[in-house]
JSON list of C-alpha atoms in Angstrom, two decimals:
[
{"chain": "A", "resi": 1, "resn": "MET", "atom": "CA", "xyz": [-191.78, -60.36, 159.83]},
{"chain": "A", "resi": 2, "resn": "THR", "atom": "CA", "xyz": [-191.01, -60.58, 156.51]},
{"chain": "A", "resi": 3, "resn": "THR", "atom": "CA", "xyz": [-194.16, -61.43, 154.67]},
{"chain": "A", "resi": 4, "resn": "ALA", "atom": "CA", "xyz": [-192.68, -63.91, 151.63]},
{"chain": "A", "resi": 5, "resn": "THR", "atom": "CA", "xyz": [-193.53, -62.49, 147.83]},
{"chain": "A", "resi": 6, "resn": "ALA", "atom": "CA", "xyz": [-193.17, -64.58, 144.72]},
{"chain": "A", "resi": 7, "resn": "VAL", "atom": "CA", "xyz": [-190.30, -64.55, 143.14]},
{"chain": "A", "resi": 8, "resn": "PRO", "atom": "CA", "xyz": [-190.84, -63.06, 139.38]},
{"chain": "A", "resi": 9, "resn": "GLY", "atom": "CA", "xyz": [-189.70, -64.75, 135.66]},
{"chain": "A", "resi": 10, "resn": "PRO", "atom": "CA", "xyz": [-186.52, -64.43, 134.63]},
{"chain": "A", "resi": 11, "resn": "PRO", "atom": "CA", "xyz": [-186.66, -62.90, 130.78]},
{"chain": "A", "resi": 12, "resn": "PRO", "atom": "CA", "xyz": [-188.36, -65.00, 128.44]},
{"chain": "A", "resi": 13, "resn": "THR", "atom": "CA", "xyz": [-185.46, -65.22, 126.01]},
{"chain": "A", "resi": 14, "resn": "VAL", "atom": "CA", "xyz": [-181.83, -64.76, 126.35]},
{"chain": "A", "resi": 15, "resn": "LEU", "atom": "CA", "xyz": [-178.79, -64.58, 123.55]},
{"chain": "A", "resi": 16, "resn": "ALA", "atom": "CA", "xyz": [-175.37, -67.51, 124.74]},
{"chain": "A", "resi": 17, "resn": "TRP", "atom": "CA", "xyz": [-171.73, -67.58, 123.54]},
{"chain": "A", "resi": 18, "resn": "ARG", "atom": "CA", "xyz": [-169.57, -69.22, 125.35]},
{"chain": "A", "resi": 19, "resn": "ASP", "atom": "CA", "xyz": [-166.27, -66.46, 125.20]},
{"chain": "A", "resi": 20, "resn": "TYR", "atom": "CA", "xyz": [-166.24, -63.24, 126.50]},
{"chain": "A", "resi": 21, "resn": "ASP", "atom": "CA", "xyz": [-164.93, -61.33, 122.55]},
{"chain": "A", "resi": 22, "resn": "PRO", "atom": "CA", "xyz": [-166.74, -61.02, 119.52]},
{"chain": "A", "resi": 23, "resn": "GLU", "atom": "CA", "xyz": [-164.09, -62.07, 117.91]},
{"chain": "A", "resi": 24, "resn": "ALA", "atom": "CA", "xyz": [-163.87, -65.66, 119.17]},
{"chain": "A", "resi": 25, "resn": "CYS", "atom": "CA", "xyz": [-167.95, -66.18, 118.86]},
{"chain": "A", "resi": 26, "resn": "ARG", "atom": "CA", "xyz": [-167.26, -65.64, 115.81]},
{"chain": "A", "resi": 27, "resn": "LEU", "atom": "CA", "xyz": [-165.70, -68.94, 115.28]},
{"chain": "A", "resi": 28, "resn": "PRO", "atom": "CA", "xyz": [-167.91, -72.14, 115.62]},
{"chain": "A", "resi": 29, "resn": "GLY", "atom": "CA", "xyz": [-169.68, -74.05, 118.29]},
{"chain": "A", "resi": 30, "resn": "MET", "atom": "CA", "xyz": [-169.31, -70.65, 120.71]},
{"chain": "A", "resi": 31, "resn": "TYR", "atom": "CA", "xyz": [-173.07, -69.58, 119.96]},
{"chain": "A", "resi": 32, "resn": "LEU", "atom": "CA", "xyz": [-175.09, -71.20, 122.50]},
{"chain": "A", "resi": 33, "resn": "GLY", "atom": "CA", "xyz": [-178.41, -70.30, 120.77]},
{"chain": "A", "resi": 34, "resn": "GLU", "atom": "CA", "xyz": [-181.44, -68.42, 122.12]},
{"chain": "A", "resi": 35, "resn": "LEU", "atom": "CA", "xyz": [-181.69, -69.92, 125.00]},
{"chain": "A", "resi": 36, "resn": "ALA", "atom": "CA", "xyz": [-185.76, -70.51, 127.24]},
{"chain": "A", "resi": 37, "resn": "LEU", "atom": "CA", "xyz": [-184.59, -69.25, 131.17]},
{"chain": "A", "resi": 38, "resn": "PRO", "atom": "CA", "xyz": [-187.15, -71.07, 132.49]},
{"chain": "A", "resi": 39, "resn": "GLY", "atom": "CA", "xyz": [-186.99, -70.54, 136.02]},
{"chain": "A", "resi": 40, "resn": "PRO", "atom": "CA", "xyz": [-186.84, -70.39, 138.54]},
{"chain": "A", "resi": 41, "resn": "LEU", "atom": "CA", "xyz": [-185.14, -66.81, 138.37]},
{"chain": "A", "resi": 42, "resn": "PRO", "atom": "CA", "xyz": [-182.59, -67.01, 141.74]},
{"chain": "A", "resi": 43, "resn": "GLN", "atom": "CA", "xyz": [-181.11, -70.82, 139.42]},
{"chain": "A", "resi": 44, "resn": "GLU", "atom": "CA", "xyz": [-180.65, -69.21, 136.27]},
{"chain": "A", "resi": 45, "resn": "SER", "atom": "CA", "xyz": [-177.27, -67.03, 136.11]},
{"chain": "A", "resi": 46, "resn": "ASP", "atom": "CA", "xyz": [-175.81, -70.95, 137.41]},
{"chain": "A", "resi": 47, "resn": "ARG", "atom": "CA", "xyz": [-177.05, -72.07, 135.19]},
{"chain": "A", "resi": 48, "resn": "LEU", "atom": "CA", "xyz": [-176.32, -70.16, 132.29]},
{"chain": "A", "resi": 49, "resn": "TRP", "atom": "CA", "xyz": [-173.18, -70.34, 133.63]},
{"chain": "A", "resi": 50, "resn": "HIS", "atom": "CA", "xyz": [-172.39, -74.32, 133.98]},
{"chain": "A", "resi": 51, "resn": "LEU", "atom": "CA", "xyz": [-173.55, -73.84, 130.60]},
{"chain": "A", "resi": 52, "resn": "GLY", "atom": "CA", "xyz": [-171.23, -72.53, 129.20]},
{"chain": "A", "resi": 53, "resn": "ALA", "atom": "CA", "xyz": [-172.07, -68.84, 128.83]},
{"chain": "A", "resi": 54, "resn": "ARG", "atom": "CA", "xyz": [-169.73, -65.80, 128.84]},
{"chain": "A", "resi": 55, "resn": "ARG", "atom": "CA", "xyz": [-171.26, -63.23, 127.84]},
{"chain": "A", "resi": 56, "resn": "VAL", "atom": "CA", "xyz": [-175.14, -63.44, 127.79]},
{"chain": "A", "resi": 57, "resn": "ARG", "atom": "CA", "xyz": [-177.74, -60.38, 125.87]},
{"chain": "A", "resi": 58, "resn": "LEU", "atom": "CA", "xyz": [-181.00, -59.80, 126.79]},
{"chain": "A", "resi": 59, "resn": "PRO", "atom": "CA", "xyz": [-183.62, -59.24, 123.08]},
{"chain": "A", "resi": 60, "resn": "HIS", "atom": "CA", "xyz": [-185.30, -56.72, 125.03]},
{"chain": "A", "resi": 61, "resn": "PRO", "atom": "CA", "xyz": [-185.00, -53.53, 126.14]},
{"chain": "A", "resi": 62, "resn": "ILE", "atom": "CA", "xyz": [-185.14, -53.45, 130.35]},
{"chain": "A", "resi": 63, "resn": "ASP", "atom": "CA", "xyz": [-187.76, -50.04, 131.16]},
{"chain": "A", "resi": 64, "resn": "LEU", "atom": "CA", "xyz": [-186.59, -47.68, 133.67]},
{"chain": "A", "resi": 65, "resn": "THR", "atom": "CA", "xyz": [-189.10, -44.55, 133.19]},
{"chain": "A", "resi": 66, "resn": "PRO", "atom": "CA", "xyz": [-191.99, -43.77, 135.85]},
{"chain": "A", "resi": 67, "resn": "GLY", "atom": "CA", "xyz": [-194.86, -44.96, 136.31]},
{"chain": "A", "resi": 68, "resn": "PRO", "atom": "CA", "xyz": [-194.80, -49.01, 135.59]},
{"chain": "A", "resi": 69, "resn": "ASP", "atom": "CA", "xyz": [-197.48, -51.16, 136.44]},
{"chain": "A", "resi": 70, "resn": "ALA", "atom": "CA", "xyz": [-197.18, -54.14, 138.80]},
{"chain": "A", "resi": 71, "resn": "GLU", "atom": "CA", "xyz": [-197.00, -56.75, 135.28]},
{"chain": "A", "resi": 72, "resn": "ARG", "atom": "CA", "xyz": [-194.04, -54.41, 134.23]},
{"chain": "A", "resi": 73, "resn": "ALA", "atom": "CA", "xyz": [-192.74, -53.71, 137.51]},
{"chain": "A", "resi": 74, "resn": "ALA", "atom": "CA", "xyz": [-192.07, -57.68, 138.11]},
{"chain": "A", "resi": 75, "resn": "ALA", "atom": "CA", "xyz": [-190.64, -57.68, 134.31]},
{"chain": "A", "resi": 76, "resn": "THR", "atom": "CA", "xyz": [-187.83, -54.61, 134.83]},
{"chain": "A", "resi": 77, "resn": "THR", "atom": "CA", "xyz": [-186.36, -56.29, 138.47]},
{"chain": "A", "resi": 78, "resn": "ALA", "atom": "CA", "xyz": [-186.65, -59.37, 136.86]},
{"chain": "A", "resi": 79, "resn": "ALA", "atom": "CA", "xyz": [-183.90, -58.57, 134.56]},
{"chain": "A", "resi": 80, "resn": "LEU", "atom": "CA", "xyz": [-182.87, -56.56, 136.37]},
{"chain": "A", "resi": 81, "resn": "SER", "atom": "CA", "xyz": [-182.06, -59.44, 138.88]},
{"chain": "A", "resi": 82, "resn": "LEU", "atom": "CA", "xyz": [-180.66, -61.51, 135.22]},
{"chain": "A", "resi": 83, "resn": "VAL", "atom": "CA", "xyz": [-178.41, -58.83, 134.45]},
{"chain": "A", "resi": 84, "resn": "ARG", "atom": "CA", "xyz": [-177.06, -57.94, 138.47]},
{"chain": "A", "resi": 85, "resn": "ASP", "atom": "CA", "xyz": [-176.44, -61.77, 138.47]},
{"chain": "A", "resi": 86, "resn": "LEU", "atom": "CA", "xyz": [-174.36, -62.38, 135.89]},
{"chain": "A", "resi": 87, "resn": "THR", "atom": "CA", "xyz": [-172.18, -59.46, 136.62]},
{"chain": "A", "resi": 88, "resn": "ALA", "atom": "CA", "xyz": [-171.34, -61.27, 140.41]},
{"chain": "A", "resi": 89, "resn": "ARG", "atom": "CA", "xyz": [-170.30, -63.41, 137.47]},
{"chain": "A", "resi": 90, "resn": "ALA", "atom": "CA", "xyz": [-168.14, -61.53, 135.96]},
{"chain": "A", "resi": 91, "resn": "VAL", "atom": "CA", "xyz": [-170.36, -62.34, 133.37]},
{"chain": "A", "resi": 92, "resn": "LEU", "atom": "CA", "xyz": [-170.35, -60.39, 129.41]},
{"chain": "A", "resi": 93, "resn": "VAL", "atom": "CA", "xyz": [-173.59, -58.67, 129.70]},
{"chain": "A", "resi": 94, "resn": "GLU", "atom": "CA", "xyz": [-175.08, -56.90, 127.13]},
{"chain": "A", "resi": 95, "resn": "TRP", "atom": "CA", "xyz": [-178.31, -54.93, 128.06]},
{"chain": "A", "resi": 96, "resn": "THR", "atom": "CA", "xyz": [-180.97, -52.64, 126.98]},
{"chain": "A", "resi": 97, "resn": "LEU", "atom": "CA", "xyz": [-181.77, -49.62, 128.96]},
{"chain": "A", "resi": 98, "resn": "ARG", "atom": "CA", "xyz": [-184.28, -47.27, 129.00]},
{"chain": "A", "resi": 99, "resn": "LEU", "atom": "CA", "xyz": [-184.68, -44.26, 131.01]},
{"chain": "A", "resi": 100, "resn": "ALA", "atom": "CA", "xyz": [-186.11, -40.84, 132.02]},
{"chain": "A", "resi": 101, "resn": "PRO", "atom": "CA", "xyz": [-185.11, -38.19, 129.13]},
{"chain": "A", "resi": 102, "resn": "ALA", "atom": "CA", "xyz": [-184.95, -36.50, 132.82]},
{"chain": "A", "resi": 103, "resn": "ALA", "atom": "CA", "xyz": [-183.49, -39.45, 134.95]},
{"chain": "A", "resi": 104, "resn": "GLY", "atom": "CA", "xyz": [-180.24, -37.05, 136.09]},
{"chain": "A", "resi": 105, "resn": "ASP", "atom": "CA", "xyz": [-177.25, -38.80, 138.58]},
{"chain": "A", "resi": 106, "resn": "ALA", "atom": "CA", "xyz": [-180.18, -41.97, 138.80]},
{"chain": "A", "resi": 107, "resn": "TRP", "atom": "CA", "xyz": [-177.41, -44.95, 136.46]},
{"chain": "A", "resi": 108, "resn": "ARG", "atom": "CA", "xyz": [-175.11, -44.15, 139.34]},
{"chain": "A", "resi": 109, "resn": "VAL", "atom": "CA", "xyz": [-176.61, -46.72, 141.96]},
{"chain": "A", "resi": 110, "resn": "LEU", "atom": "CA", "xyz": [-176.72, -49.02, 138.60]},
{"chain": "A", "resi": 111, "resn": "SER", "atom": "CA", "xyz": [-173.44, -48.27, 138.66]},
{"chain": "A", "resi": 112, "resn": "HIS", "atom": "CA", "xyz": [-172.10, -52.06, 139.19]},
{"chain": "A", "resi": 113, "resn": "LEU", "atom": "CA", "xyz": [-174.07, -53.36, 137.11]},
{"chain": "A", "resi": 114, "resn": "GLN", "atom": "CA", "xyz": [-172.58, -54.22, 134.00]},
{"chain": "A", "resi": 115, "resn": "PRO", "atom": "CA", "xyz": [-172.38, -51.29, 131.40]},
{"chain": "A", "resi": 116, "resn": "PRO", "atom": "CA", "xyz": [-175.39, -51.38, 128.82]},
{"chain": "A", "resi": 117, "resn": "ARG", "atom": "CA", "xyz": [-174.18, -51.51, 125.03]},
{"chain": "A", "resi": 118, "resn": "HIS", "atom": "CA", "xyz": [-176.97, -48.73, 124.86]},
{"chain": "A", "resi": 119, "resn": "ILE", "atom": "CA", "xyz": [-179.15, -46.61, 126.83]},
{"chain": "A", "resi": 120, "resn": "ASP", "atom": "CA", "xyz": [-181.96, -44.34, 124.67]},
{"chain": "A", "resi": 121, "resn": "GLY", "atom": "CA", "xyz": [-183.81, -41.14, 126.75]},
{"chain": "A", "resi": 122, "resn": "PRO", "atom": "CA", "xyz": [-181.57, -38.90, 128.70]},
{"chain": "A", "resi": 123, "resn": "PRO", "atom": "CA", "xyz": [-180.29, -35.97, 126.45]},
{"chain": "A", "resi": 124, "resn": "ASP", "atom": "CA", "xyz": [-176.53, -36.59, 128.16]},
{"chain": "A", "resi": 125, "resn": "ALA", "atom": "CA", "xyz": [-176.95, -40.95, 127.50]},
{"chain": "A", "resi": 126, "resn": "GLY", "atom": "CA", "xyz": [-173.78, -40.68, 125.76]},
{"chain": "A", "resi": 127, "resn": "ASP", "atom": "CA", "xyz": [-172.03, -39.41, 128.92]},
{"chain": "A", "resi": 128, "resn": "VAL", "atom": "CA", "xyz": [-173.10, -41.30, 131.04]},
{"chain": "A", "resi": 129, "resn": "LEU", "atom": "CA", "xyz": [-172.39, -44.33, 129.68]},
{"chain": "A", "resi": 130, "resn": "ALA", "atom": "CA", "xyz": [-168.44, -43.18, 128.88]},
{"chain": "A", "resi": 131, "resn": "ALA", "atom": "CA", "xyz": [-168.64, -42.65, 132.34]},
{"chain": "A", "resi": 132, "resn": "TRP", "atom": "CA", "xyz": [-170.52, -46.02, 133.17]},
{"chain": "A", "resi": 133, "resn": "ARG", "atom": "CA", "xyz": [-167.77, -47.90, 131.92]},
{"chain": "A", "resi": 134, "resn": "ALA", "atom": "CA", "xyz": [-165.42, -46.19, 132.40]},
{"chain": "A", "resi": 135, "resn": "GLY", "atom": "CA", "xyz": [-166.37, -46.18, 135.98]},
{"chain": "A", "resi": 136, "resn": "HIS", "atom": "CA", "xyz": [-167.07, -49.49, 136.53]},
{"chain": "A", "resi": 137, "resn": "TYR", "atom": "CA", "xyz": [-165.59, -52.49, 137.87]},
{"chain": "A", "resi": 138, "resn": "LEU", "atom": "CA", "xyz": [-166.51, -55.94, 139.69]},
{"chain": "A", "resi": 139, "resn": "CYS", "atom": "CA", "xyz": [-167.29, -55.90, 143.55]},
{"chain": "A", "resi": 140, "resn": "LYS", "atom": "CA", "xyz": [-167.36, -52.45, 142.87]},
{"chain": "A", "resi": 141, "resn": "CYS", "atom": "CA", "xyz": [-170.76, -53.11, 145.57]},
{"chain": "A", "resi": 142, "resn": "LEU", "atom": "CA", "xyz": [-171.32, -56.14, 147.75]},
{"chain": "A", "resi": 143, "resn": "TRP", "atom": "CA", "xyz": [-173.18, -57.33, 150.03]},
{"chain": "A", "resi": 144, "resn": "ARG", "atom": "CA", "xyz": [-172.59, -60.67, 151.84]},
{"chain": "A", "resi": 145, "resn": "GLN", "atom": "CA", "xyz": [-173.63, -62.69, 155.15]},
{"chain": "A", "resi": 146, "resn": "GLY", "atom": "CA", "xyz": [-170.67, -63.70, 158.35]},
{"chain": "A", "resi": 147, "resn": "PRO", "atom": "CA", "xyz": [-172.26, -65.46, 161.59]},
{"chain": "A", "resi": 148, "resn": "GLY", "atom": "CA", "xyz": [-174.51, -63.60, 162.95]},
{"chain": "A", "resi": 149, "resn": "PHE", "atom": "CA", "xyz": [-174.50, -59.96, 160.98]},
{"chain": "A", "resi": 150, "resn": "ILE", "atom": "CA", "xyz": [-174.27, -58.78, 157.34]},
{"chain": "A", "resi": 151, "resn": "GLN", "atom": "CA", "xyz": [-172.34, -56.70, 155.25]},
{"chain": "A", "resi": 152, "resn": "ILE", "atom": "CA", "xyz": [-172.54, -53.98, 152.46]},
{"chain": "A", "resi": 153, "resn": "ARG", "atom": "CA", "xyz": [-169.43, -52.65, 150.32]},
{"chain": "A", "resi": 154, "resn": "ASP", "atom": "CA", "xyz": [-170.67, -50.20, 148.39]},
{"chain": "A", "resi": 155, "resn": "ARG", "atom": "CA", "xyz": [-167.67, -47.49, 146.19]},
{"chain": "A", "resi": 156, "resn": "ARG", "atom": "CA", "xyz": [-170.31, -47.00, 143.27]},
{"chain": "A", "resi": 157, "resn": "PHE", "atom": "CA", "xyz": [-170.74, -42.97, 145.35]},
{"chain": "A", "resi": 158, "resn": "GLY", "atom": "CA", "xyz": [-166.30, -42.82, 144.82]},
{"chain": "A", "resi": 159, "resn": "GLU", "atom": "CA", "xyz": [-166.15, -43.38, 148.27]},
{"chain": "A", "resi": 160, "resn": "LEU", "atom": "CA", "xyz": [-165.62, -46.51, 151.18]},
{"chain": "A", "resi": 161, "resn": "ARG", "atom": "CA", "xyz": [-170.05, -46.42, 151.78]},
{"chain": "A", "resi": 162, "resn": "ARG", "atom": "CA", "xyz": [-170.19, -49.47, 154.14]},
{"chain": "A", "resi": 163, "resn": "PHE", "atom": "CA", "xyz": [-173.09, -50.74, 156.07]},
{"chain": "A", "resi": 164, "resn": "THR", "atom": "CA", "xyz": [-174.21, -53.79, 159.10]},
{"chain": "A", "resi": 165, "resn": "ALA", "atom": "CA", "xyz": [-176.31, -54.43, 160.85]},
{"chain": "A", "resi": 166, "resn": "ASP", "atom": "CA", "xyz": [-176.42, -57.67, 163.17]},
{"chain": "A", "resi": 167, "resn": "GLU", "atom": "CA", "xyz": [-180.84, -57.56, 163.43]},
{"chain": "A", "resi": 168, "resn": "PRO", "atom": "CA", "xyz": [-181.65, -60.75, 162.20]},
{"chain": "A", "resi": 169, "resn": "GLY", "atom": "CA", "xyz": [-184.56, -59.19, 160.32]},
{"chain": "A", "resi": 170, "resn": "TYR", "atom": "CA", "xyz": [-182.44, -57.42, 158.03]},
{"chain": "A", "resi": 171, "resn": "ALA", "atom": "CA", "xyz": [-181.32, -61.07, 156.44]},
{"chain": "A", "resi": 172, "resn": "GLU", "atom": "CA", "xyz": [-185.19, -61.57, 156.27]},
{"chain": "A", "resi": 173, "resn": "ALA", "atom": "CA", "xyz": [-185.18, -58.34, 154.50]},
{"chain": "A", "resi": 174, "resn": "ILE", "atom": "CA", "xyz": [-183.03, -58.56, 151.49]},
{"chain": "A", "resi": 175, "resn": "GLY", "atom": "CA", "xyz": [-184.30, -62.13, 150.83]},
{"chain": "A", "resi": 176, "resn": "ALA", "atom": "CA", "xyz": [-187.47, -61.39, 150.75]},
{"chain": "A", "resi": 177, "resn": "LEU", "atom": "CA", "xyz": [-186.10, -57.95, 148.25]},
{"chain": "A", "resi": 178, "resn": "ALA", "atom": "CA", "xyz": [-184.17, -59.49, 146.23]},
{"chain": "A", "resi": 179, "resn": "TYR", "atom": "CA", "xyz": [-185.80, -59.99, 143.22]},
{"chain": "A", "resi": 180, "resn": "GLY", "atom": "CA", "xyz": [-187.91, -57.30, 143.99]},
{"chain": "A", "resi": 181, "resn": "ALA", "atom": "CA", "xyz": [-190.41, -57.75, 147.00]},
{"chain": "A", "resi": 182, "resn": "PRO", "atom": "CA", "xyz": [-193.97, -55.16, 147.27]},
{"chain": "A", "resi": 183, "resn": "ALA", "atom": "CA", "xyz": [-192.46, -51.88, 149.12]},
{"chain": "A", "resi": 184, "resn": "ASP", "atom": "CA", "xyz": [-195.43, -52.99, 152.20]},
{"chain": "A", "resi": 185, "resn": "SER", "atom": "CA", "xyz": [-194.16, -56.49, 151.96]},
{"chain": "A", "resi": 186, "resn": "VAL", "atom": "CA", "xyz": [-190.79, -55.08, 154.59]},
{"chain": "A", "resi": 187, "resn": "PRO", "atom": "CA", "xyz": [-190.29, -53.53, 158.39]},
{"chain": "A", "resi": 188, "resn": "ARG", "atom": "CA", "xyz": [-191.41, -50.49, 156.93]},
{"chain": "A", "resi": 189, "resn": "ALA", "atom": "CA", "xyz": [-187.88, -49.46, 159.26]},
{"chain": "A", "resi": 190, "resn": "ILE", "atom": "CA", "xyz": [-185.30, -51.47, 157.54]},
{"chain": "A", "resi": 191, "resn": "LEU", "atom": "CA", "xyz": [-187.33, -50.51, 154.00]},
{"chain": "A", "resi": 192, "resn": "ASP", "atom": "CA", "xyz": [-185.81, -47.33, 154.92]},
{"chain": "A", "resi": 193, "resn": "ASP", "atom": "CA", "xyz": [-182.47, -48.08, 155.78]},
{"chain": "A", "resi": 194, "resn": "PHE", "atom": "CA", "xyz": [-182.57, -49.74, 152.73]},
{"chain": "A", "resi": 195, "resn": "ARG", "atom": "CA", "xyz": [-183.34, -46.46, 150.95]},
{"chain": "A", "resi": 196, "resn": "GLY", "atom": "CA", "xyz": [-181.45, -44.04, 152.75]},
{"chain": "A", "resi": 197, "resn": "GLU", "atom": "CA", "xyz": [-178.07, -46.23, 152.09]},
{"chain": "A", "resi": 198, "resn": "GLN", "atom": "CA", "xyz": [-179.06, -46.19, 147.49]},
{"chain": "A", "resi": 199, "resn": "LEU", "atom": "CA", "xyz": [-179.08, -50.13, 148.87]},
{"chain": "A", "resi": 200, "resn": "THR", "atom": "CA", "xyz": [-182.74, -50.89, 147.12]},
{"chain": "A", "resi": 201, "resn": "LEU", "atom": "CA", "xyz": [-184.25, -49.40, 143.85]},
{"chain": "A", "resi": 202, "resn": "ASP", "atom": "CA", "xyz": [-188.01, -48.84, 144.09]},
{"chain": "A", "resi": 203, "resn": "VAL", "atom": "CA", "xyz": [-189.91, -50.26, 140.31]},
{"chain": "A", "resi": 204, "resn": "GLY", "atom": "CA", "xyz": [-193.67, -49.01, 139.95]},
{"chain": "A", "resi": 205, "resn": "PRO", "atom": "CA", "xyz": [-194.92, -50.83, 143.44]},
{"chain": "A", "resi": 206, "resn": "LEU", "atom": "CA", "xyz": [-191.75, -52.97, 144.09]},
{"chain": "A", "resi": 207, "resn": "ALA", "atom": "CA", "xyz": [-189.24, -52.62, 145.68]},
{"chain": "A", "resi": 208, "resn": "TRP", "atom": "CA", "xyz": [-185.63, -54.47, 144.27]},
{"chain": "A", "resi": 209, "resn": "TRP", "atom": "CA", "xyz": [-182.40, -55.21, 146.36]},
{"chain": "A", "resi": 210, "resn": "LEU", "atom": "CA", "xyz": [-178.76, -53.52, 143.84]},
{"chain": "A", "resi": 211, "resn": "PRO", "atom": "CA", "xyz": [-175.81, -54.94, 145.35]},
{"chain": "A", "resi": 212, "resn": "TYR", "atom": "CA", "xyz": [-174.69, -59.07, 144.56]},
{"chain": "A", "resi": 213, "resn": "ARG", "atom": "CA", "xyz": [-173.72, -61.42, 146.75]},
{"chain": "A", "resi": 214, "resn": "ILE", "atom": "CA", "xyz": [-169.62, -62.12, 145.53]},
{"chain": "A", "resi": 215, "resn": "SER", "atom": "CA", "xyz": [-169.64, -65.29, 143.48]},
{"chain": "A", "resi": 216, "resn": "ARG", "atom": "CA", "xyz": [-165.87, -64.73, 141.85]},
{"chain": "A", "resi": 217, "resn": "TRP", "atom": "CA", "xyz": [-164.32, -62.54, 143.52]},
{"chain": "A", "resi": 218, "resn": "LEU", "atom": "CA", "xyz": [-162.14, -59.88, 142.19]},
{"chain": "A", "resi": 219, "resn": "GLN", "atom": "CA", "xyz": [-158.91, -59.47, 144.58]},
{"chain": "A", "resi": 220, "resn": "GLU", "atom": "CA", "xyz": [-159.18, -61.19, 148.04]},
{"chain": "A", "resi": 221, "resn": "SER", "atom": "CA", "xyz": [-161.91, -61.11, 149.68]},
{"chain": "A", "resi": 222, "resn": "MET", "atom": "CA", "xyz": [-159.96, -59.29, 153.04]},
{"chain": "A", "resi": 223, "resn": "THR", "atom": "CA", "xyz": [-159.03, -56.08, 150.42]},
{"chain": "A", "resi": 224, "resn": "ILE", "atom": "CA", "xyz": [-162.17, -56.27, 148.79]}
]
């Protein structure tokens, strides 16, 4: 059985505007200011949306360089969760990603997220960012839950990959991993399945769930 774990807190603050367009955001009344995120984290994307936020900036880089301790890992997964959840709402998220210089194509597991404004670390960061922006679209990697099953549809690597499971432990594991959880708190066989499909990201001692549960459909849901 999946062990319950505490959800990490959200980033302390974000900057937010009422429109996607930078020109429109300069008009009076469009800047919502620096908003505190009191949590709980799973509710913050909804709260920002209902406040009118359509463009959100995270003030600090998200650091995915190797060797984070538990505290840094929790902060990283919390920030990534906010980017993921806002991406699912089609909110423009402005964020910076820090990768190891030898990260290679590790960025592709994140390519369903809103592309960052800037990537630090790799020598080819400019090419990576250009490829990310060119290939990004909503619904690139999502999961949905039907009666008695869960399904993931993933196009991050070009072709459509589908993963379907009807065992109840899989849905429970997604709930545990959604905002980051110790890897040993999830049944090993299930986590190995998710890792094999590149549906989780290991951040220090934590495992974090990559796909989002869509809030705004790009096309009719049956097409996706």
